[in-house]
Every structure is written in C-alpha cells, then in structure tokens.
PDB file of C-alpha atoms in Angstrom:
ATOM      1  CA  MET A   1     -14.709  -6.338 -17.163  1.00  0.00           C
ATOM      2  CA  GLY A   2     -11.334  -4.711 -15.762  1.00  0.00           C
ATOM      3  CA  ILE A   3      -7.919  -4.566 -17.288  1.00  0.00           C
ATOM      4  CA  VAL A   4      -5.247  -6.943 -16.136  1.00  0.00           C
ATOM      5  CA  VAL A   5      -1.701  -6.042 -16.909  1.00  0.00           C
ATOM      6  CA  SER A   6       0.130  -9.288 -17.817  1.00  0.00           C
ATOM      7  CA  SER A   7       2.714  -9.235 -15.199  1.00  0.00           C
ATOM      8  CA  PRO A   8       3.432  -6.664 -12.505  1.00  0.00           C
ATOM      9  CA  ARG A   9       7.139  -6.163 -13.172  1.00  0.00           C
ATOM     10  CA  ALA A  10       6.829  -6.578 -17.077  1.00  0.00           C
ATOM     11  CA  MET A  11       6.541  -3.568 -19.592  1.00  0.00           C
ATOM     12  CA  LEU A  12       3.045  -2.759 -20.599  1.00  0.00           C
ATOM     13  CA  SER A  13       1.753  -4.198 -24.037  1.00  0.00           C
ATOM     14  CA  GLU A  14       0.695  -1.909 -26.560  1.00  0.00           C
ATOM     15  CA  GLU A  15      -2.744  -3.424 -26.161  1.00  0.00           C
ATOM     16  CA  GLU A  16      -2.876  -2.732 -22.563  1.00  0.00           C
ATOM     17  CA  ILE A  17      -1.660   0.831 -22.947  1.00  0.00           C
ATOM     18  CA  LEU A  18      -4.395   1.531 -25.469  1.00  0.00           C
ATOM     19  CA  GLU A  19      -6.717   0.348 -22.902  1.00  0.00           C
ATOM     20  CA  LEU A  20      -5.438   2.251 -20.417  1.00  0.00           C
ATOM     21  CA  LYS A  21      -5.369   5.645 -22.408  1.00  0.00           C
ATOM     22  CA  GLU A  22      -9.098   4.841 -23.410  1.00  0.00           C
ATOM     23  CA  ARG A  23     -10.058   4.345 -19.958  1.00  0.00           C
ATOM     24  CA  SER A  24      -7.879   7.082 -18.034  1.00  0.00           C
ATOM     25  CA  GLY A  25      -7.421   9.831 -20.354  1.00  0.00           C
ATOM     26  CA  PHE A  26      -3.832   9.875 -20.016  1.00  0.00           C
ATOM     27  CA  SER A  27      -1.309   9.808 -22.924  1.00  0.00           C
ATOM     28  CA  GLY A  28       0.619   6.755 -23.521  1.00  0.00           C
ATOM     29  CA  ARG A  29       3.755   8.176 -22.442  1.00  0.00           C
ATOM     30  CA  GLN A  30       1.969   9.483 -19.109  1.00  0.00           C
ATOM     31  CA  ILE A  31       0.888   5.692 -18.560  1.00  0.00           C
ATOM     32  CA  VAL A  32       4.223   4.271 -18.824  1.00  0.00           C
ATOM     33  CA  ARG A  33       5.979   6.962 -16.728  1.00  0.00           C
ATOM     34  CA  LEU A  34       2.937   6.465 -14.051  1.00  0.00           C
ATOM     35  CA  TYR A  35       3.481   2.553 -14.137  1.00  0.00           C
ATOM     36  CA  SER A  36       7.211   3.127 -13.400  1.00  0.00           C
ATOM     37  CA  ARG A  37       5.955   4.981 -10.510  1.00  0.00           C
ATOM     38  CA  PHE A  38       3.732   2.546  -9.526  1.00  0.00           C
ATOM     39  CA  CYS A  39       6.453  -0.278  -9.390  1.00  0.00           C
ATOM     40  CA  HIS A  40       8.746   1.925  -7.637  1.00  0.00           C
ATOM     41  CA  LEU A  41       5.996   2.624  -4.875  1.00  0.00           C
ATOM     42  CA  ASP A  42       4.724  -0.908  -4.547  1.00  0.00           C
ATOM     43  CA  LYS A  43       7.231  -2.130  -1.718  1.00  0.00           C
ATOM     44  CA  GLY A  44       4.898  -5.010  -1.287  1.00  0.00           C
ATOM     45  CA  ASP A  45       6.150  -6.340  -4.782  1.00  0.00           C
ATOM     46  CA  ASN A  46       2.735  -7.620  -5.097  1.00  0.00           C
ATOM     47  CA  TYR A  47       1.514  -5.505  -7.963  1.00  0.00           C
ATOM     48  CA  LYS A  48      -0.916  -3.804  -5.431  1.00  0.00           C
ATOM     49  CA  LEU A  49      -0.281  -0.221  -3.483  1.00  0.00           C
ATOM     50  CA  SER A  50      -1.452   0.127   0.265  1.00  0.00           C
ATOM     51  CA  ARG A  51      -2.223   3.422   2.011  1.00  0.00           C
ATOM     52  CA  GLU A  52       1.388   2.930   3.392  1.00  0.00           C
ATOM     53  CA  ASP A  53       2.739   3.071   0.090  1.00  0.00           C
ATOM     54  CA  LEU A  54       1.248   6.155  -1.105  1.00  0.00           C
ATOM     55  CA  GLU A  55       1.875   7.943   2.386  1.00  0.00           C
ATOM     56  CA  ARG A  56       5.398   7.824   1.082  1.00  0.00           C
ATOM     57  CA  VAL A  57       4.710  10.242  -1.983  1.00  0.00           C
ATOM     58  CA  PRO A  58       6.334  13.474  -0.969  1.00  0.00           C
ATOM     59  CA  GLU A  59       3.669  15.310  -2.641  1.00  0.00           C
ATOM     60  CA  LEU A  60       0.907  13.869  -0.447  1.00  0.00           C
ATOM     61  CA  ALA A  61       3.038  14.005   2.603  1.00  0.00           C
ATOM     62  CA  ILE A  62       3.331  17.415   2.628  1.00  0.00           C
ATOM     63  CA  ASN A  63      -0.021  18.541   1.526  1.00  0.00           C
ATOM     64  CA  PRO A  64      -2.063  19.579   4.309  1.00  0.00           C
ATOM     65  CA  LEU A  65      -5.439  17.496   2.910  1.00  0.00           C
ATOM     66  CA  GLY A  66      -2.998  14.580   1.851  1.00  0.00           C
ATOM     67  CA  SER A  67      -4.346  12.234   4.676  1.00  0.00           C
ATOM     68  CA  ARG A  68      -7.831  13.304   3.754  1.00  0.00           C
ATOM     69  CA  VAL A  69      -6.949  12.091   0.002  1.00  0.00           C
ATOM     70  CA  LEU A  70      -5.631   8.905   1.168  1.00  0.00           C
ATOM     71  CA  ASP A  71      -8.845   8.531   3.306  1.00  0.00           C
ATOM     72  CA  LEU A  72     -11.064   8.653  -0.033  1.00  0.00           C
ATOM     73  CA  PHE A  73      -8.645   6.322  -1.759  1.00  0.00           C
ATOM     74  CA  PHE A  74      -8.429   3.938   1.062  1.00  0.00           C
ATOM     75  CA  PRO A  75     -11.399   3.873   3.172  1.00  0.00           C
ATOM     76  CA  THR A  76     -11.105   2.589   6.774  1.00  0.00           C
ATOM     77  CA  PRO A  77     -11.665  -1.264   6.430  1.00  0.00           C
ATOM     78  CA  ALA A  78     -14.422  -2.334   8.675  1.00  0.00           C
ATOM     79  CA  ASP A  79     -13.804  -4.871  11.569  1.00  0.00           C
ATOM     80  CA  GLY A  80     -12.467  -8.082  10.085  1.00  0.00           C
ATOM     81  CA  GLU A  81     -12.142  -6.766   6.524  1.00  0.00           C
ATOM     82  CA  ALA A  82      -9.071  -6.566   4.899  1.00  0.00           C
ATOM     83  CA  GLU A  83      -6.614  -3.467   4.073  1.00  0.00           C
ATOM     84  CA  THR A  84      -7.908  -1.786   0.670  1.00  0.00           C
ATOM     85  CA  LEU A  85      -5.346  -2.211  -1.877  1.00  0.00           C
ATOM     86  CA  ILE A  86      -5.137  -1.065  -5.432  1.00  0.00           C
ATOM     87  CA  ASN A  87      -3.846  -2.082  -8.646  1.00  0.00           C
ATOM     88  CA  PHE A  88      -2.538  -0.041 -11.469  1.00  0.00           C
ATOM     89  CA  PRO A  89      -5.579   0.517 -13.314  1.00  0.00           C
ATOM     90  CA  GLU A  90      -7.235   1.539 -10.231  1.00  0.00           C
ATOM     91  CA  PHE A  91      -4.347   3.821  -9.265  1.00  0.00           C
ATOM     92  CA  LEU A  92      -4.882   5.414 -12.759  1.00  0.00           C
ATOM     93  CA  ASP A  93      -8.361   5.939 -12.457  1.00  0.00           C
ATOM     94  CA  LEU A  94      -7.593   7.794  -9.092  1.00  0.00           C
ATOM     95  CA  LEU A  95      -5.146   9.808 -10.489  1.00  0.00           C
ATOM     96  CA  SER A  96      -6.949  10.734 -13.553  1.00  0.00           C
ATOM     97  CA  ILE A  97      -9.169  12.959 -11.515  1.00  0.00           C
ATOM     98  CA  PHE A  98      -6.009  15.222 -11.432  1.00  0.00           C
ATOM     99  CA  ARG A  99      -5.269  15.347 -15.099  1.00  0.00           C
ATOM    100  CA  LYS A 100      -5.979  18.324 -16.996  1.00  0.00           C
ATOM    101  CA  SER A 101      -9.362  18.455 -18.897  1.00  0.00           C
ATOM    102  CA  GLN A 102      -9.445  17.233 -22.735  1.00  0.00           C
ATOM    103  CA  PRO A 103     -12.416  18.700 -24.986  1.00  0.00           C
ATOM    104  CA  ARG A 104     -13.377  14.803 -25.067  1.00  0.00           C
ATOM    105  CA  ASP A 105     -13.832  14.707 -21.535  1.00  0.00           C
ATOM    106  CA  GLY A 106     -16.978  16.863 -21.563  1.00  0.00           C
ATOM    107  CA  ALA A 107     -18.538  17.784 -18.128  1.00  0.00           C
ATOM    108  CA  GLN A 108     -17.832  14.311 -16.812  1.00  0.00           C
ATOM    109  CA  LEU A 109     -14.206  15.233 -15.567  1.00  0.00           C
ATOM    110  CA  LYS A 110     -15.150  18.248 -14.190  1.00  0.00           C
ATOM    111  CA  GLU A 111     -18.266  16.485 -12.155  1.00  0.00           C
ATOM    112  CA  ARG A 112     -15.660  13.895 -11.064  1.00  0.00           C
ATOM    113  CA  LYS A 113     -13.259  16.736  -9.848  1.00  0.00           C
ATOM    114  CA  LEU A 114     -15.947  18.438  -8.024  1.00  0.00           C
ATOM    115  CA  LYS A 115     -17.498  15.294  -6.456  1.00  0.00           C
ATOM    116  CA  PHE A 116     -13.777  14.633  -5.182  1.00  0.00           C
ATOM    117  CA  VAL A 117     -13.570  17.926  -3.388  1.00  0.00           C
ATOM    118  CA  PHE A 118     -16.766  17.892  -2.169  1.00  0.00           C
ATOM    119  CA  ASP A 119     -15.826  14.213  -0.435  1.00  0.00           C
ATOM    120  CA  LEU A 120     -12.792  15.715   1.065  1.00  0.00           C
ATOM    121  CA  TYR A 121     -14.994  18.115   2.995  1.00  0.00           C
ATOM    122  CA  ASP A 122     -17.940  15.371   3.611  1.00  0.00           C
ATOM    123  CA  VAL A 123     -15.712  13.834   6.230  1.00  0.00           C
ATOM    124  CA  ASP A 124     -18.470  11.441   7.723  1.00  0.00           C
ATOM    125  CA  LYS A 125     -19.539  10.534   4.335  1.00  0.00           C
ATOM    126  CA  ASP A 126     -23.261  11.228   4.887  1.00  0.00           C
ATOM    127  CA  GLY A 127     -23.840  13.242   1.624  1.00  0.00           C
ATOM    128  CA  SER A 128     -23.590  16.705   3.068  1.00  0.00           C
ATOM    129  CA  ILE A 129     -21.033  19.124   4.482  1.00  0.00           C
ATOM    130  CA  SER A 130     -22.099  19.835   8.073  1.00  0.00           C
ATOM    131  CA  ARG A 131     -20.755  23.296   9.747  1.00  0.00           C
ATOM    132  CA  LYS A 132     -18.288  21.096  11.735  1.00  0.00           C
ATOM    133  CA  GLU A 133     -16.874  19.227   8.813  1.00  0.00           C
ATOM    134  CA  LEU A 134     -16.276  22.687   7.050  1.00  0.00           C
ATOM    135  CA  LEU A 135     -14.223  24.065   9.794  1.00  0.00           C
ATOM    136  CA  HIS A 136     -12.516  20.861  10.262  1.00  0.00           C
ATOM    137  CA  VAL A 137     -11.034  20.656   6.906  1.00  0.00           C
ATOM    138  CA  ILE A 138     -10.628  24.584   6.891  1.00  0.00           C
ATOM    139  CA  GLU A 139      -8.532  24.135  10.197  1.00  0.00           C
ATOM    140  CA  ILE A 140      -6.496  21.525   8.300  1.00  0.00           C
ATOM    141  CA  LEU A 141      -5.624  23.847   5.538  1.00  0.00           C
ATOM    142  CA  VAL A 142      -4.681  26.735   7.761  1.00  0.00           C
ATOM    143  CA  GLY A 143      -2.768  24.710  10.493  1.00  0.00           C
ATOM    144  CA  GLU A 144      -2.032  25.960  13.834  1.00  0.00           C
ATOM    145  CA  CYS A 145      -2.018  29.954  12.680  1.00  0.00           C
ATOM    146  CA  GLY A 146      -5.565  30.154  12.374  1.00  0.00           C
ATOM    147  CA  ASP A 147      -7.415  32.584  14.133  1.00  0.00           C
ATOM    148  CA  SER A 148     -10.805  30.600  15.315  1.00  0.00           C
ATOM    149  CA  GLU A 149     -13.110  33.773  14.857  1.00  0.00           C
ATOM    150  CA  LEU A 150     -11.995  34.274  11.593  1.00  0.00           C
ATOM    151  CA  LEU A 151     -12.395  30.443  10.614  1.00  0.00           C
ATOM    152  CA  GLU A 152     -15.505  30.360  12.147  1.00  0.00           C
ATOM    153  CA  GLU A 153     -16.734  33.720   9.829  1.00  0.00           C
ATOM    154  CA  ILE A 154     -15.421  31.966   6.920  1.00  0.00           C
ATOM    155  CA  VAL A 155     -17.680  29.077   7.568  1.00  0.00           C
ATOM    156  CA  VAL A 156     -20.675  30.709   8.371  1.00  0.00           C
ATOM    157  CA  ARG A 157     -20.328  32.943   4.813  1.00  0.00           C
ATOM    158  CA  THR A 158     -19.635  29.703   3.293  1.00  0.00           C
ATOM    159  CA  LEU A 159     -22.770  28.001   4.649  1.00  0.00           C
ATOM    160  CA  VAL A 160     -25.166  31.037   3.834  1.00  0.00           C
ATOM    161  CA  GLU A 161     -23.559  31.520   0.267  1.00  0.00           C
ATOM    162  CA  ALA A 162     -24.420  27.640  -0.385  1.00  0.00           C
ATOM    163  CA  THR A 163     -27.757  27.156   1.371  1.00  0.00           C
ATOM    164  CA  GLY A 164     -28.918  30.229   2.560  1.00  0.00           C
ATOM    165  CA  SER A 165     -28.440  29.604   6.197  1.00  0.00           C
ATOM    166  CA  GLU A 166     -25.505  29.485   8.483  1.00  0.00           C
ATOM    167  CA  ASP A 167     -27.077  26.231  10.050  1.00  0.00           C
ATOM    168  CA  GLY A 168     -27.584  24.509   7.187  1.00  0.00           C
ATOM    169  CA  SER A 169     -25.682  21.558   5.472  1.00  0.00           C
ATOM    170  CA  ILE A 170     -24.332  21.956   2.115  1.00  0.00           C
ATOM    171  CA  THR A 171     -25.460  19.093  -0.531  1.00  0.00           C
ATOM    172  CA  PHE A 172     -23.721  18.213  -3.472  1.00  0.00           C
ATOM    173  CA  GLU A 173     -25.999  20.160  -5.743  1.00  0.00           C
ATOM    174  CA  ASN A 174     -25.248  23.338  -3.310  1.00  0.00           C
ATOM    175  CA  PHE A 175     -21.475  22.913  -3.475  1.00  0.00           C
ATOM    176  CA  LYS A 176     -21.688  22.428  -7.499  1.00  0.00           C
ATOM    177  CA  SER A 177     -23.858  25.428  -8.092  1.00  0.00           C
ATOM    178  CA  VAL A 178     -21.338  27.443  -5.596  1.00  0.00           C
ATOM    179  CA  MET A 179     -18.319  25.984  -7.437  1.00  0.00           C
ATOM    180  CA  LYS A 180     -19.733  27.124 -11.332  1.00  0.00           C
ATOM    181  CA  ALA A 181     -17.691  30.351 -10.593  1.00  0.00           C
ATOM    182  CA  HIS A 182     -14.483  28.693  -9.682  1.00  0.00           C
ATOM    183  CA  SER A 183     -12.389  26.677 -12.267  1.00  0.00           C
ATOM    184  CA  VAL A 184     -12.048  23.571 -10.294  1.00  0.00           C
ATOM    185  CA  ASP A 185     -11.457  21.542 -13.317  1.00  0.00           C
ATOM    186  CA  GLN A 186      -8.353  23.675 -14.280  1.00  0.00           C
ATOM    187  CA  ASN A 187      -7.236  24.149 -10.855  1.00  0.00           C
ATOM    188  CA  LEU A 188      -7.390  20.557  -9.585  1.00  0.00           C
ATOM    189  CA  VAL A 189      -4.425  19.453 -12.027  1.00  0.00           C
ATOM    190  CA  ALA A 190      -0.938  17.714 -11.211  1.00  0.00           C
ATOM    191  CA  ALA A 191       1.466  17.492 -13.669  1.00  0.00           C
ATOM    192  CA  PHE A 192       2.200  14.107 -15.353  1.00  0.00           C
ATOM    193  CA  HIS A 193       5.223  14.291 -17.621  1.00  0.00           C
TER     194      HIS A 193
END
C-alpha cells in the first residue's frame, strides 16, 4: 500500500515522515526540505509533478543528460494515455537513487544506481545497450566539441571491454561486471541538506 500524505500543502505528520524515512532512506530533515521543494515545484497545485515541473530544476536544465533522466522518470505516454505525474512519495523514491549509501542499504542501493545508469544508455528500453545507443549518449555528454573518430574509438573500446566484441550489445550483467571497478554508489550522489 502506498503512502498518502494527508494534504498537499499541509506539513507532514511525524507518522508520515517516519514512513517516508523507512521507505526512502532519507533523514527526517531531508524529507521536510524535499517536501518544501516538491511543493514549490508543483506549479499545477495538484500535489503532483509533471515533466515540465522538473524541467525547471536548474540542476537538470544544465545537465547534458537531464533530458534522459527525465525520460526515465516520465516515460513517453502511448497514444491516448495521460501524461505521467508523480506524487511526493514517488518523487522521494526517484531522488533516493541519488542519495549517499548507508551501511544498512547493503548492495540494494548500488544495484538501483547501476540500473539507473544502465537505463540512461538503454534508450530504446530493450534491455541492452547497442553501439548506436552508446555513441548517442556519449555524444550528448561531450556535445558539439567531440571528435567523431575519437568517440567511435571510445565506443569500440567500451564494447570490447564489456562484451569481448566490438559489435556486441551490453547487457545489464555485462554492465555490472564492468562497473565493479567504479564506485557508482559513491559517485552518483546529490546533496540533500
């Protein structure tokens, strides 16, 4: 059963904060601050955030992968479907990917972070990262100044390291194996004071 916050503009109750702490891993202070930010971003005043609401967040607006991050949070609706909107508990769930790991998290948060980064590259959502997808995301990261031959070399080296072949697609298992050497759980962190 999901958590329902009593009133969109009301202060969170102690009980709600405790439930949200358990669910998200954020401290009570962080939850109160994020709730305030959520209410500020909620321009529709409907206790839900749209993609457009989050596009106004400066940290996302300047991030070259901001649009990809929002694609993961707000999947493109199929014809006839309503736009995806997220409530405060869902907002916390999404942001919890970016919080610092705690000893009680074990490997669970690290796995979520790895899956999130993997999904940033898996543009077509087929469960693997193709050569084309890898190149696309790298081009987003380097912008207009990237040398296409160098970028192609980076893609080939990455594919060979992950799959043993320059023509392979990277599965999540390949991705996790390659990322073991990197501290994604410590590097994919935002400050939530």
